[in-house]
């Protein structure tokens, strides 16, 4: 099973792909660490973002996408572009998409018997939240 964790930040969908086979976690090298959109107000740009994201998931044979959820209102609310990107990802027919709450991720990581030091993953620092989302989801699959 291959799952992609996504953090939506500004105009970027930061990704981390992880697979789980025979109880072993694997983080494959991916050609891009984030998919960006230049102008979220332009419908063509949104379609291009959606196509690019779908192609990336198809190329790496991703079965499911988990997105770290964001608050709808308040101090830590997500921006309008992030919600637009989230909708574009959710509307990709070939993908099963799930939104994970921050509290679910935190609880899953705290209960985990498996401890992976993020520095040992080979990922970039800005991918840590996407990694946490996909790892928390995968822990529930073990």
GROMACS .gro file of C-alpha atoms in nm:
model
  142
    1UNK     CA    1   0.000   0.000   0.000
    2UNK     CA    2   0.134   0.342  -0.098
    3UNK     CA    3   0.000   0.654   0.067
    4UNK     CA    4   0.086   1.019   0.009
    5UNK     CA    5   0.078   1.266   0.298
    6UNK     CA    6   0.002   1.625   0.200
    7UNK     CA    7   0.040   1.954   0.381
    8UNK     CA    8  -0.122   2.253   0.212
    9UNK     CA    9   0.077   2.567   0.280
   10UNK     CA   10   0.028   2.886   0.083
   11UNK     CA   11   0.029   2.798  -0.288
   12UNK     CA   12   0.199   2.461  -0.233
   13UNK     CA   13   0.092   2.104  -0.175
   14UNK     CA   14   0.392   1.956   0.009
   15UNK     CA   15   0.404   1.579  -0.038
   16UNK     CA   16   0.560   1.275   0.126
   17UNK     CA   17   0.499   0.930  -0.018
   18UNK     CA   18   0.532   0.625   0.205
   19UNK     CA   19   0.467   0.258   0.145
   20UNK     CA   20   0.406  -0.025   0.388
   21UNK     CA   21   0.483  -0.382   0.287
   22UNK     CA   22   0.533  -0.680   0.516
   23UNK     CA   23   0.548  -0.449   0.817
   24UNK     CA   24   0.828  -0.237   0.665
   25UNK     CA   25   0.796   0.135   0.598
   26UNK     CA   26   0.962   0.278   0.288
   27UNK     CA   27   0.994   0.638   0.171
   28UNK     CA   28   1.080   0.636  -0.200
   29UNK     CA   29   1.272   0.916  -0.368
   30UNK     CA   30   1.022   1.138  -0.547
   31UNK     CA   31   1.099   1.373  -0.836
   32UNK     CA   32   0.928   1.669  -0.663
   33UNK     CA   33   0.865   1.747  -0.298
   34UNK     CA   34   0.582   1.990  -0.364
   35UNK     CA   35   0.331   2.080  -0.632
   36UNK     CA   36   0.267   2.452  -0.664
   37UNK     CA   37   0.011   2.681  -0.820
   38UNK     CA   38   0.099   3.032  -0.935
   39UNK     CA   39  -0.245   3.195  -0.953
   40UNK     CA   40  -0.530   3.018  -0.775
   41UNK     CA   41  -0.781   3.264  -0.923
   42UNK     CA   42  -0.710   3.131  -1.275
   43UNK     CA   43  -0.919   2.822  -1.360
   44UNK     CA   44  -0.654   2.696  -1.605
   45UNK     CA   45  -0.390   2.708  -1.331
   46UNK     CA   46  -0.616   2.508  -1.097
   47UNK     CA   47  -0.672   2.246  -1.369
   48UNK     CA   48  -0.297   2.233  -1.434
   49UNK     CA   49  -0.231   2.186  -1.061
   50UNK     CA   50  -0.491   1.907  -1.046
   51UNK     CA   51  -0.345   1.734  -1.354
   52UNK     CA   52   0.013   1.762  -1.223
   53UNK     CA   53  -0.085   1.624  -0.882
   54UNK     CA   54  -0.285   1.338  -1.036
   55UNK     CA   55   0.006   1.251  -1.270
   56UNK     CA   56   0.252   1.246  -0.977
   57UNK     CA   57   0.024   1.010  -0.782
   58UNK     CA   58  -0.025   0.785  -1.088
   59UNK     CA   59   0.349   0.772  -1.162
   60UNK     CA   60   0.425   0.651  -0.809
   61UNK     CA   61   0.119   0.420  -0.793
   62UNK     CA   62  -0.025   0.593  -0.486
   63UNK     CA   63  -0.337   0.420  -0.347
   64UNK     CA   64  -0.452   0.691  -0.108
   65UNK     CA   65  -0.387   1.055  -0.021
   66UNK     CA   66  -0.410   1.187   0.335
   67UNK     CA   67  -0.422   1.562   0.385
   68UNK     CA   68  -0.347   1.728   0.717
   69UNK     CA   69  -0.665   1.915   0.800
   70UNK     CA   70  -0.665   2.281   0.892
   71UNK     CA   71  -0.894   2.493   1.106
   72UNK     CA   72  -1.183   2.654   0.920
   73UNK     CA   73  -1.177   2.970   1.129
   74UNK     CA   74  -0.974   3.134   1.400
   75UNK     CA   75  -0.610   3.221   1.443
   76UNK     CA   76  -0.478   2.905   1.274
   77UNK     CA   77  -0.735   2.890   0.994
   78UNK     CA   78  -0.619   2.781   0.651
   79UNK     CA   79  -0.612   3.032   0.368
   80UNK     CA   80  -0.855   3.031   0.076
   81UNK     CA   81  -0.593   2.903  -0.169
   82UNK     CA   82  -0.528   2.599   0.052
   83UNK     CA   83  -0.896   2.508   0.055
   84UNK     CA   84  -0.908   2.544  -0.323
   85UNK     CA   85  -0.609   2.310  -0.359
   86UNK     CA   86  -0.770   2.066  -0.114
   87UNK     CA   87  -1.087   2.059  -0.324
   88UNK     CA   88  -0.886   2.012  -0.645
   89UNK     CA   89  -0.713   1.709  -0.491
   90UNK     CA   90  -1.038   1.565  -0.353
   91UNK     CA   91  -1.201   1.587  -0.698
   92UNK     CA   92  -0.940   1.366  -0.868
   93UNK     CA   93  -1.146   1.060  -0.965
   94UNK     CA   94  -0.865   0.805  -0.942
   95UNK     CA   95  -0.766   0.897  -0.586
   96UNK     CA   96  -0.912   0.812  -0.250
   97UNK     CA   97  -0.858   1.118  -0.029
   98UNK     CA   98  -0.894   1.150   0.347
   99UNK     CA   99  -0.853   1.457   0.569
  100UNK     CA  100  -0.674   1.387   0.898
  101UNK     CA  101  -0.722   1.618   1.194
  102UNK     CA  102  -0.421   1.750   1.379
  103UNK     CA  103  -0.543   1.580   1.698
  104UNK     CA  104  -0.566   1.240   1.520
  105UNK     CA  105  -0.208   1.277   1.395
  106UNK     CA  106  -0.078   1.383   1.736
  107UNK     CA  107  -0.255   1.097   1.916
  108UNK     CA  108  -0.141   0.835   1.665
  109UNK     CA  109   0.222   0.947   1.690
  110UNK     CA  110   0.211   0.949   2.072
  111UNK     CA  111   0.061   0.598   2.090
  112UNK     CA  112   0.306   0.460   1.838
  113UNK     CA  113   0.547   0.185   1.938
  114UNK     CA  114   0.755   0.276   1.633
  115UNK     CA  115   0.976   0.582   1.656
  116UNK     CA  116   1.127   0.724   1.339
  117UNK     CA  117   1.364   1.017   1.373
  118UNK     CA  118   1.263   1.260   1.098
  119UNK     CA  119   1.627   1.356   1.039
  120UNK     CA  120   1.697   0.996   0.931
  121UNK     CA  121   1.430   0.996   0.659
  122UNK     CA  122   1.627   1.193   0.400
  123UNK     CA  123   1.335   1.431   0.354
  124UNK     CA  124   1.355   1.810   0.351
  125UNK     CA  125   1.265   1.997   0.670
  126UNK     CA  126   0.954   2.150   0.516
  127UNK     CA  127   0.816   1.798   0.448
  128UNK     CA  128   0.792   1.710   0.818
  129UNK     CA  129   0.419   1.781   0.852
  130UNK     CA  130   0.336   1.579   0.539
  131UNK     CA  131   0.554   1.297   0.677
  132UNK     CA  132   0.376   1.310   1.014
  133UNK     CA  133   0.036   1.287   0.843
  134UNK     CA  134   0.125   0.986   0.628
  135UNK     CA  135   0.312   0.811   0.911
  136UNK     CA  136   0.020   0.858   1.153
  137UNK     CA  137  -0.217   0.713   0.894
  138UNK     CA  138   0.013   0.418   0.824
  139UNK     CA  139   0.043   0.340   1.196
  140UNK     CA  140  -0.330   0.272   1.195
  141UNK     CA  141  -0.281   0.024   0.909
  142UNK     CA  142  -0.021  -0.191   1.088
   0.00000   0.00000   0.00000
